[in-house]
Tab-separated table of C-alpha atoms in Angstrom:
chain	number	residue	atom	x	y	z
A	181	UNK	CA	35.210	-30.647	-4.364
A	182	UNK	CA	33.212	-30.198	-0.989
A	183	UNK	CA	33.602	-31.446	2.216
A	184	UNK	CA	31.418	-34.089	3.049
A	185	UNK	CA	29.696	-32.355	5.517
A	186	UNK	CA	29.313	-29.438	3.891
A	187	UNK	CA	28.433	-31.341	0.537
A	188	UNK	CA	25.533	-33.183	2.910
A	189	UNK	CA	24.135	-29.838	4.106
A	190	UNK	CA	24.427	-28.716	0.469
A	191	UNK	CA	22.259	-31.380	-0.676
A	192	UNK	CA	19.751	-31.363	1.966
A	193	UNK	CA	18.626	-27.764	1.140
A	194	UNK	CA	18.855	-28.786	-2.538
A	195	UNK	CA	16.149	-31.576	-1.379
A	196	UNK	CA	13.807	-29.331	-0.336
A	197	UNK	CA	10.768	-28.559	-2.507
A	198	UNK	CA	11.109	-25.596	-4.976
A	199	UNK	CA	15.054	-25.015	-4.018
A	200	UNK	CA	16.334	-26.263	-7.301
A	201	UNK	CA	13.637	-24.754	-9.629
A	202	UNK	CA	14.562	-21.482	-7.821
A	203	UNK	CA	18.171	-22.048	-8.295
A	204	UNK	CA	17.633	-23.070	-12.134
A	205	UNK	CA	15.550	-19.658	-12.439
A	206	UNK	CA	17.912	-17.447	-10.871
A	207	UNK	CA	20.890	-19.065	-13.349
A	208	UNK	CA	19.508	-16.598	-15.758
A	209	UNK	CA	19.430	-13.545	-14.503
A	210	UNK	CA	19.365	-11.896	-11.071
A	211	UNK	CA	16.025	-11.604	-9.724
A	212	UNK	CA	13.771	-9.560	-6.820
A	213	UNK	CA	11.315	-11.597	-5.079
A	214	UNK	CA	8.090	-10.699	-6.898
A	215	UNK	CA	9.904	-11.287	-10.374
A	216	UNK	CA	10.353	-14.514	-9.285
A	217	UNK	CA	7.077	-15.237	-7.629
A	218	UNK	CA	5.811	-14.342	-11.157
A	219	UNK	CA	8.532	-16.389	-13.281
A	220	UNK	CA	7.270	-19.785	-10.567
A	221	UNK	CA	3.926	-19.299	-10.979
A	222	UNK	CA	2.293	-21.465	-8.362
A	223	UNK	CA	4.262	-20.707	-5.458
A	224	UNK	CA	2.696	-18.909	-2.834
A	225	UNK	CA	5.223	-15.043	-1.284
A	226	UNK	CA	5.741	-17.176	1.973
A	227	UNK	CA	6.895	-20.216	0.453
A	228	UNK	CA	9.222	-18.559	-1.828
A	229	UNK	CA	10.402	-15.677	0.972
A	230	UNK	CA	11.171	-19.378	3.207
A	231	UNK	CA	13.225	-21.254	0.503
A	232	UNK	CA	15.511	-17.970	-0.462
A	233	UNK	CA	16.368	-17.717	3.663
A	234	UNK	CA	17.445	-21.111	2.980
A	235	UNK	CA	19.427	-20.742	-0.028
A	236	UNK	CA	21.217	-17.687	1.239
A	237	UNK	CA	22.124	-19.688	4.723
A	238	UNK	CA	23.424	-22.376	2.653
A	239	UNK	CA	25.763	-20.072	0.172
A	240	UNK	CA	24.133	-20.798	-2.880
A	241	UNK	CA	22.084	-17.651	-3.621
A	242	UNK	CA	23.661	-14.047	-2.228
A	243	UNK	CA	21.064	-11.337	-1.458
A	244	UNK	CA	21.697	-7.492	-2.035
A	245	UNK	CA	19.837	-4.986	-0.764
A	246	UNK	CA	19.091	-2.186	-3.356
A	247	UNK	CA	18.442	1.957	-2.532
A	248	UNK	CA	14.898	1.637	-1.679
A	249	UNK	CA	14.846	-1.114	0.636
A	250	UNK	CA	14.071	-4.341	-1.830
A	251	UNK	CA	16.390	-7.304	-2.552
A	252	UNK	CA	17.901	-8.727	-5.404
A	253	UNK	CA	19.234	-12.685	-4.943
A	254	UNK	CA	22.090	-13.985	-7.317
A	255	UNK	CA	23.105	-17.158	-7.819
A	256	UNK	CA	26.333	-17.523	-5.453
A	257	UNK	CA	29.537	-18.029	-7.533
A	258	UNK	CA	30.050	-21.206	-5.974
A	259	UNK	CA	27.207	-23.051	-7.674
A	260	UNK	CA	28.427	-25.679	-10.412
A	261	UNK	CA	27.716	-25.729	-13.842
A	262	UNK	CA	24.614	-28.099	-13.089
A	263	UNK	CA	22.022	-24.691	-12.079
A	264	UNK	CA	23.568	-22.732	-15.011
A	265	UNK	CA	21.193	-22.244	-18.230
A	266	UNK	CA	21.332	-24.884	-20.556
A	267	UNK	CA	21.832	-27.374	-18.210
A	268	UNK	CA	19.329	-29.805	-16.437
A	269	UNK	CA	17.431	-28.458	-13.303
A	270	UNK	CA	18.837	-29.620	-10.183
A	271	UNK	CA	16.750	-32.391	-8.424
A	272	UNK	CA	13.665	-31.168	-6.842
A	273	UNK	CA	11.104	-32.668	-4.471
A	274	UNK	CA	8.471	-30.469	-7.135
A	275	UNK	CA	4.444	-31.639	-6.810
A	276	UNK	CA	3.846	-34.388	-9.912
A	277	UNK	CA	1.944	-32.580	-12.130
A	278	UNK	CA	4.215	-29.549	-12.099
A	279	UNK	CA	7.162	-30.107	-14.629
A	280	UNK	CA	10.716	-27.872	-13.404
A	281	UNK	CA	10.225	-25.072	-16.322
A	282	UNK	CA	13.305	-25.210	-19.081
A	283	UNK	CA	15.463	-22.701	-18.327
A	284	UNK	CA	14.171	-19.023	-19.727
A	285	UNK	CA	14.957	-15.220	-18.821
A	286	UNK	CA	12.668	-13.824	-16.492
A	287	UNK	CA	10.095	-11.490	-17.983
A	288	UNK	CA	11.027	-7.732	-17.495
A	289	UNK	CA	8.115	-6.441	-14.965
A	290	UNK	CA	5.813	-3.711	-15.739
A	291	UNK	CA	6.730	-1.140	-13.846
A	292	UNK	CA	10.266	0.266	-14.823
A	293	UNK	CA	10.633	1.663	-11.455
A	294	UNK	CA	12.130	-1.405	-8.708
A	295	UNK	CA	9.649	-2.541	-6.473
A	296	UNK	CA	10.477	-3.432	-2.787
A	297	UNK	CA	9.415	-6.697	-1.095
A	298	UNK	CA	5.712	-6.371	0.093
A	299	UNK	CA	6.132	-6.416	3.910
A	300	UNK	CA	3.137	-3.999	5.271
A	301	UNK	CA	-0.052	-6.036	6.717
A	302	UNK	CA	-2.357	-6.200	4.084
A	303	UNK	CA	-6.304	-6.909	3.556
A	304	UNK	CA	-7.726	-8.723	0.855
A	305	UNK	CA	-11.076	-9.600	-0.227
A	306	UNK	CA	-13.502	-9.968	-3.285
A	307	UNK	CA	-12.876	-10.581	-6.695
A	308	UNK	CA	-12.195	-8.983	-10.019
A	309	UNK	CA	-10.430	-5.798	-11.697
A	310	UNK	CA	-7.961	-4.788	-8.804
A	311	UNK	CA	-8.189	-1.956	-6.399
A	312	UNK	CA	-5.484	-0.920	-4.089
A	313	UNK	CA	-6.671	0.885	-0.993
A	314	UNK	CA	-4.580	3.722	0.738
A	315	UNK	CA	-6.070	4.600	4.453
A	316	UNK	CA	-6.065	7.707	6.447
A	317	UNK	CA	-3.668	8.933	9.304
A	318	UNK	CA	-3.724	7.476	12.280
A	319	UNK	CA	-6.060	4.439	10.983
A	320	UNK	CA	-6.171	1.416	9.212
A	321	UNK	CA	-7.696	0.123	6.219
A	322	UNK	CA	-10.439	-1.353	8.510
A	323	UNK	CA	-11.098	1.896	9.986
A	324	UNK	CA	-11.185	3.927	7.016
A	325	UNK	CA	-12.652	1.534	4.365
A	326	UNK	CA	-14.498	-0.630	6.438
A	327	UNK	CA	-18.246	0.429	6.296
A	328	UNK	CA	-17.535	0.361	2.356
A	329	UNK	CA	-15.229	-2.638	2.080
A	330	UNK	CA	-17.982	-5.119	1.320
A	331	UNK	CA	-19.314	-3.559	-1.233
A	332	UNK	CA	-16.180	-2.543	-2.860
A	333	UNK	CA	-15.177	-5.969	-2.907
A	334	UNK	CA	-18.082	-7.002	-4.695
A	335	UNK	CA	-16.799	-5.887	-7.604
A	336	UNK	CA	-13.269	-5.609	-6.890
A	337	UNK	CA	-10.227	-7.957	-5.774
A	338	UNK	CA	-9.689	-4.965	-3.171
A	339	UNK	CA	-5.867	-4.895	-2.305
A	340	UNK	CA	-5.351	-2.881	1.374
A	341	UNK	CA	-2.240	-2.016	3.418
A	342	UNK	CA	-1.618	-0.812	6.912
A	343	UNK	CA	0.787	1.881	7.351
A	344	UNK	CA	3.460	1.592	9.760
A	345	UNK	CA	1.950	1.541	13.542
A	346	UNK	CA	-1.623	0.703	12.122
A	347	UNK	CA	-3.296	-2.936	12.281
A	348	UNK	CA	-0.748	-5.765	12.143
A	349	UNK	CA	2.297	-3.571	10.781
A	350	UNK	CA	4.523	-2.729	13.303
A	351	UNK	CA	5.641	0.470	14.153
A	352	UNK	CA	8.747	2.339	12.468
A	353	UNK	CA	11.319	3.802	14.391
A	354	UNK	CA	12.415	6.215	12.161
A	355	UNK	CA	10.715	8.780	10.040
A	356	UNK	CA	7.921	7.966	7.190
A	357	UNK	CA	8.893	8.523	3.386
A	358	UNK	CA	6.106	8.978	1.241
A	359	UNK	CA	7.758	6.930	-1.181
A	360	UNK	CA	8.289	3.742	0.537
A	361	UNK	CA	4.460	3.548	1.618
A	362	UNK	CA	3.498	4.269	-2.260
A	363	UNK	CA	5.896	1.455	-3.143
A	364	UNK	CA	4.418	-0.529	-0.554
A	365	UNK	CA	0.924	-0.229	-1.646
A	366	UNK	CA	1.886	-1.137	-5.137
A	367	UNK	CA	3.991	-3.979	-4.107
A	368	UNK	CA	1.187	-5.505	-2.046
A	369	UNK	CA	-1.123	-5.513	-5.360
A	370	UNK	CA	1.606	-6.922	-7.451
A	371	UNK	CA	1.963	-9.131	-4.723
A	372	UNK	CA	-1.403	-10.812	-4.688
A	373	UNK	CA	-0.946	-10.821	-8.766
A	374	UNK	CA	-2.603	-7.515	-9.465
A	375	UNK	CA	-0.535	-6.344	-12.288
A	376	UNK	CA	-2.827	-3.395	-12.858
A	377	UNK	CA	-5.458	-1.594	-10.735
A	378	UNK	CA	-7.037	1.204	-9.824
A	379	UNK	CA	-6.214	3.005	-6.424
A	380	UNK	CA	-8.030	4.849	-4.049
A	381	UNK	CA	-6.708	6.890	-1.441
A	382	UNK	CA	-8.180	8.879	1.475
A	383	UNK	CA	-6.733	11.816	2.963
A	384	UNK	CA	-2.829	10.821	3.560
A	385	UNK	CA	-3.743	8.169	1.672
A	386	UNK	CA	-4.536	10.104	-1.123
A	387	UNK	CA	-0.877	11.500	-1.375
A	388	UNK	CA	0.465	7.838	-0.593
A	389	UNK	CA	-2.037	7.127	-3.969
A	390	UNK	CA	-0.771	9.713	-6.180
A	391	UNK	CA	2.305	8.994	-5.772
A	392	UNK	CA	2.425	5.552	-6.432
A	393	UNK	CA	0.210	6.509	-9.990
A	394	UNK	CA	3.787	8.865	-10.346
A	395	UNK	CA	5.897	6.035	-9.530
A	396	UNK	CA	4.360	3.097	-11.401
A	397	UNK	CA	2.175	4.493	-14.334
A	398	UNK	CA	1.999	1.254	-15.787
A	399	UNK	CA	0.322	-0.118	-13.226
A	400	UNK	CA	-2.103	2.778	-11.890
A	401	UNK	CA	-5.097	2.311	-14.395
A	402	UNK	CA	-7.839	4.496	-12.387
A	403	UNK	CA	-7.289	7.221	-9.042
A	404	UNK	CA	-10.001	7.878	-6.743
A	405	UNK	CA	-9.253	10.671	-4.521
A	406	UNK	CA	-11.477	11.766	-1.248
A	407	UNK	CA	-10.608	14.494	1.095
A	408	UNK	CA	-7.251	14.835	0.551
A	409	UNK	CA	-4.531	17.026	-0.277
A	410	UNK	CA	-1.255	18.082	-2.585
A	411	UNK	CA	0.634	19.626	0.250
A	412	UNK	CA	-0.127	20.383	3.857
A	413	UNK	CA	-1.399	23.905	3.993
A	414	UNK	CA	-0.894	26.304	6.697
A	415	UNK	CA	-4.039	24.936	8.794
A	416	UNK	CA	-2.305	21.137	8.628
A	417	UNK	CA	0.889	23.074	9.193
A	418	UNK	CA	-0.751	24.013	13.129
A	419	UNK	CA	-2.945	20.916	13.380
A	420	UNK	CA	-0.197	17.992	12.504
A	421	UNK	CA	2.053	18.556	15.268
A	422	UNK	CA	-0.779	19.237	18.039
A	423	UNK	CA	-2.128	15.629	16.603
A	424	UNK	CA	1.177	13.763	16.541
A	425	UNK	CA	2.075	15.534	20.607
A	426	UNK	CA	-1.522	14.147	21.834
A	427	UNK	CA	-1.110	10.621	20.395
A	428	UNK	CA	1.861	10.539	22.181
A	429	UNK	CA	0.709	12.187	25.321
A	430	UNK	CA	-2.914	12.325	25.940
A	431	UNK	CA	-5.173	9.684	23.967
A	432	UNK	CA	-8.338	11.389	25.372
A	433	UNK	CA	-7.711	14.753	24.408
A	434	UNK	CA	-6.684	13.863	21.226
A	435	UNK	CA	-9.771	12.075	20.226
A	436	UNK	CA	-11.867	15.572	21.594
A	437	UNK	CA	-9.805	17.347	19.038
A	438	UNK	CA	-10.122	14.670	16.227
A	439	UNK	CA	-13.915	14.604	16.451
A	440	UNK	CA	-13.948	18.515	16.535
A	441	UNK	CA	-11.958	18.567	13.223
A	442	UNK	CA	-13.103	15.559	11.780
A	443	UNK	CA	-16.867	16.092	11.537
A	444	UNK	CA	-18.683	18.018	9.842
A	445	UNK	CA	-20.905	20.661	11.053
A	446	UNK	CA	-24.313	18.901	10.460
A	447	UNK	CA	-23.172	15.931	11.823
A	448	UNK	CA	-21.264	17.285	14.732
A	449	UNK	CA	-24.433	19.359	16.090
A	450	UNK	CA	-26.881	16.550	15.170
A	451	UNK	CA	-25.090	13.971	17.854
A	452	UNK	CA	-26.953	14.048	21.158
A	453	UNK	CA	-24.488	14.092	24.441
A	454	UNK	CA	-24.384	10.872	24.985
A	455	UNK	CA	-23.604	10.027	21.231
A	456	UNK	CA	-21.202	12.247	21.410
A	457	UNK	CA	-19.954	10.824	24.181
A	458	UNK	CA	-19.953	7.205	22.489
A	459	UNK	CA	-17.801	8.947	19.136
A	460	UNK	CA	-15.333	10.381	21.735
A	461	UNK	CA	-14.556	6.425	23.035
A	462	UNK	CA	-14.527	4.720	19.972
A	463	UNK	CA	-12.297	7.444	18.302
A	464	UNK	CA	-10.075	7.400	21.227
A	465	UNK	CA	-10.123	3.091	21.157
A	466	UNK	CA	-9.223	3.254	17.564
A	467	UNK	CA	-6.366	5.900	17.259
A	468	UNK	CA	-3.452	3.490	15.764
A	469	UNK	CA	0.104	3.357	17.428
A	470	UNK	CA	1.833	4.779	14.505
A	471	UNK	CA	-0.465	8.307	14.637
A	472	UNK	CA	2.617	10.324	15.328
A	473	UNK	CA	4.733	9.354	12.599
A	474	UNK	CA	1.168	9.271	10.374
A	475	UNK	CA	0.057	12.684	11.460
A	476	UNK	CA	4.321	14.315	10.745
A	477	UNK	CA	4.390	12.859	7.268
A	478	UNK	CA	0.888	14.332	6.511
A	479	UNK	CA	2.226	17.691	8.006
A	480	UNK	CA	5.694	17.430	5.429
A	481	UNK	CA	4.440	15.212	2.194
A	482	UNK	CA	4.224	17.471	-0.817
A	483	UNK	CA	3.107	16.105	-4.215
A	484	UNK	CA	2.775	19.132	-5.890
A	485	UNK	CA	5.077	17.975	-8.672
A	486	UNK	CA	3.636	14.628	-9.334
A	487	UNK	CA	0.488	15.793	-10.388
A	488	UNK	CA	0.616	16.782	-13.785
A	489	UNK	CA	2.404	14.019	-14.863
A	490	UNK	CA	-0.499	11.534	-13.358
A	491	UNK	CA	-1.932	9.921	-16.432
A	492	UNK	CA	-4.488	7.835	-14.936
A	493	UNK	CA	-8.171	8.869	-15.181
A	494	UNK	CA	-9.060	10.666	-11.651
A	495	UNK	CA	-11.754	11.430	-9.604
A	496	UNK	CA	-11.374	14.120	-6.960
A	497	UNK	CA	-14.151	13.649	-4.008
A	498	UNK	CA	-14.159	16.665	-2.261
A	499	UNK	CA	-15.939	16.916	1.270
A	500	UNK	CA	-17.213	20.254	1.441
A	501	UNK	CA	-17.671	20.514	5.362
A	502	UNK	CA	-14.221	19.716	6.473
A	503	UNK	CA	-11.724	21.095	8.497
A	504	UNK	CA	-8.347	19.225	7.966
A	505	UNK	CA	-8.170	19.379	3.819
A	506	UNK	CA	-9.851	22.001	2.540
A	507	UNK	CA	-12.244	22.161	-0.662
A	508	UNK	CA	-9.347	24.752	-1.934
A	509	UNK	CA	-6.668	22.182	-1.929
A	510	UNK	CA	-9.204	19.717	-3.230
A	511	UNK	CA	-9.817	21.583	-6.806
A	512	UNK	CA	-6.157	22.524	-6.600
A	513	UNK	CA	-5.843	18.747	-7.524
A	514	UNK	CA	-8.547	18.861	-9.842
A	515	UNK	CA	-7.536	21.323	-11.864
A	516	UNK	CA	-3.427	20.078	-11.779
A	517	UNK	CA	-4.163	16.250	-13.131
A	518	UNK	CA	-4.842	16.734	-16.887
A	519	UNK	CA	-8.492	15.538	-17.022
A	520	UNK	CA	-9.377	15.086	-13.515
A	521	UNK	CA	-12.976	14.719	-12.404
A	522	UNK	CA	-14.111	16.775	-9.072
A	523	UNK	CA	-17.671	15.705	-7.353
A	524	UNK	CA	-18.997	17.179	-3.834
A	525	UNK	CA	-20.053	15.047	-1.300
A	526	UNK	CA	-21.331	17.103	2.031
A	527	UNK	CA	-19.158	15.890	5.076
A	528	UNK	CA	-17.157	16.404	6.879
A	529	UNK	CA	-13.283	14.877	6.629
A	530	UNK	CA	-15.633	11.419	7.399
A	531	UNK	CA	-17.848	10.028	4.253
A	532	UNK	CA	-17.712	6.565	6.017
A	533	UNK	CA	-19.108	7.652	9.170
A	534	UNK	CA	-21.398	10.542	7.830
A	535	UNK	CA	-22.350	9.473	4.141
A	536	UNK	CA	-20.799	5.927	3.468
A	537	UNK	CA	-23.824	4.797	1.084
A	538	UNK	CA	-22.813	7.957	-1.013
A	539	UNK	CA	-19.249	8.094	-0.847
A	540	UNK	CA	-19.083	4.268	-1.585
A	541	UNK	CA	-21.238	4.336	-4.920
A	542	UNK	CA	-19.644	7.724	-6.640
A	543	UNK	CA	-15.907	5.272	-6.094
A	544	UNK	CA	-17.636	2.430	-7.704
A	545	UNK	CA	-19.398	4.292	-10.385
A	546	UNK	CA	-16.385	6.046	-11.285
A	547	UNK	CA	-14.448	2.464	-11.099
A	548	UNK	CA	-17.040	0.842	-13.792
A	549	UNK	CA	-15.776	3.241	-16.405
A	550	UNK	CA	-12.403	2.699	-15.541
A	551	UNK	CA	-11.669	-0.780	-14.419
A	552	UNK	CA	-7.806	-1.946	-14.318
């Protein structure tokens, strides 16, 4: 038997709304945190992410971290016979009208491949079939999607993470895996109860989306790929590490050479100085924190062998006037994913800045046909 002050503390985490429902779920199995999000139903990520800290700290659930960075919780060993299945559920402080579910096994997600804990910054707006959102390097979901986001949203419950070192996510101190920001972006849908969607990525994005439609087939219903890539060729071999030095080094400079690659040629020359002038600031204002780690994973990620196993309808958007990903690469995707579509849209590597009308209604048209 316990101590009486341990049996106190004991009890006064048991007290605490959810605890014992979560306890009484995890009796049947061991569990990740979005399998159990789904198995409670109304309980919001934070809530549950709070009341497993407290479990853990009180030495009834044990937490294991797994290969790509998620968690598993198990009920502790010590717990008594009362949280085991078949039993009663432990006492709850639960909301009235919310019964503690009879014990059950958890249902077996989707996806057969883990997924980790959704921890990147994430937008989300609008309602209706899902669509994840994959931004460029050295952005943010605001800055790539933004001019669009409204009106993909209109149709859409629009699911959008930040990278490492972009909008609210903070920075990574060690190197980017391709993997762990597909995961992410997957996660983050899941997440906000997504449990299949479409996904559109945009330039690194559009690796970071292709390989999450590798990873997770089941969930990937629809890809929507613009200016993007299968493998940095030997142009993005000379321009990646120039970008990631400057972002480090020289924020003004950078944004000269961004704007000189970025643009298109009609777009470029139609700017009068003082435009010009005004793209240079804002491009230099919105260069994210994270551009050097952004800018070396575009320079290394390689997806070449993910895409003829992509079975999810595609649509290749390839900007015919630009200067980081060229058209070449873009029909090399085209013609690797069995069935993909391939449209032209005459840009630069910007639709939102030089077409965003355009760009925005060949993604949505494409979506109609192919809604999650």
């Amino acid at each position: 038997m316990m101590a009486d002050a341990d049996a106190a503390a004991a009890f006064a985490v048991l007290g605490q709304k959810w605890n014992g429902i979560i306890l009484h779920t995890l009796a049947t199995r061991p569990a990740r945190l979005g399998e159990l999000r789904q198995a409670l139903g109304s309980i919001s990520t934070k809530m549950l992410a709070d009341r497993l800290r407290e479990l853990v700290g009180a030495d009834l659930v044990t937490q294991a971290q797994l290969p790509l960075g998620s968690a598993t919780y198990t009920l502790a060993p010590t717990v008594g016979p009362a949280a085991r299945p078949g039993a009663d559920p432990l006492p709850v402080q639960a909301p009235q009208h919310l019964a503690p579910p009879p014990p059950r096994r958890l249902e077996i997600p989707m996806s057969q491949r883990a997924l980790p804990e959704a921890t990147f910054a994430r937008t989300v707006l609008g309602s209706g079939p899902g669509l994840a959102l994959a931004h460029g390097a050295g952005s943010s979901i605001d800055n790539t999607y933004g001019p669009i986001l409204q009106g993909l949203a209109a149709h859409h419950t629009v699911v959008g993470v930040d990278y490492p070192g972009s909008g609210d996510t903070p920075r990574s101190t060690t190197p980017l895996r391709l993997d762990d920001l597909a995961d992410q972006l997957v996660a983050a849908a899941v997440a906000e109860g997504l449990e299949t969607f479409a996904a559109a990525g945009y330039s690194l994005g559009g690796l970071v989306a292709m390989r999450a439609a590798a990873r997770h087939p089941e969930r990937v219903s629809a890809l929507v790929l613009t200016a993007t890539l299968p493998y940095h060729d030997n142009r993005l071999a000379l321009a990646t590490p120039i970008w990631a030095k400057l972002a480090e080094t020289d924020r003004e400079l950078l944004s000269k050479f961004l704007v000189m690659m970025a643009m298109g040629a009609d777009a470029l020359e139609y700017l009068s100085e003082e435009q010009l002038q005004q793209a240079l600031e804002i491009t230099a204002a919105n260069i994210a924190d994270g551009t050097p780690e952004h800018a070396e994973l575009a320079g290394r990620a390689d997806v070449r062998d993910d895409l003829p196993h992509i079975k999810a309808p595609t649509l290749v958007i390839s900007t015919t006037q630009d200067w980081f990903t060229s058209t070449r690469l873009h029909r090399q995707i085209a013609d690797t994913i069995p069935g993909a579509q391939l449209v032209e849209i005459p840009t630069g590597h910007l639709p939102m800045v030089e077409r965003p009308e355009e760009w925005q209604k060949l993604i949505t048209d494409f979506l109609a046909k192919h809604s999650a």
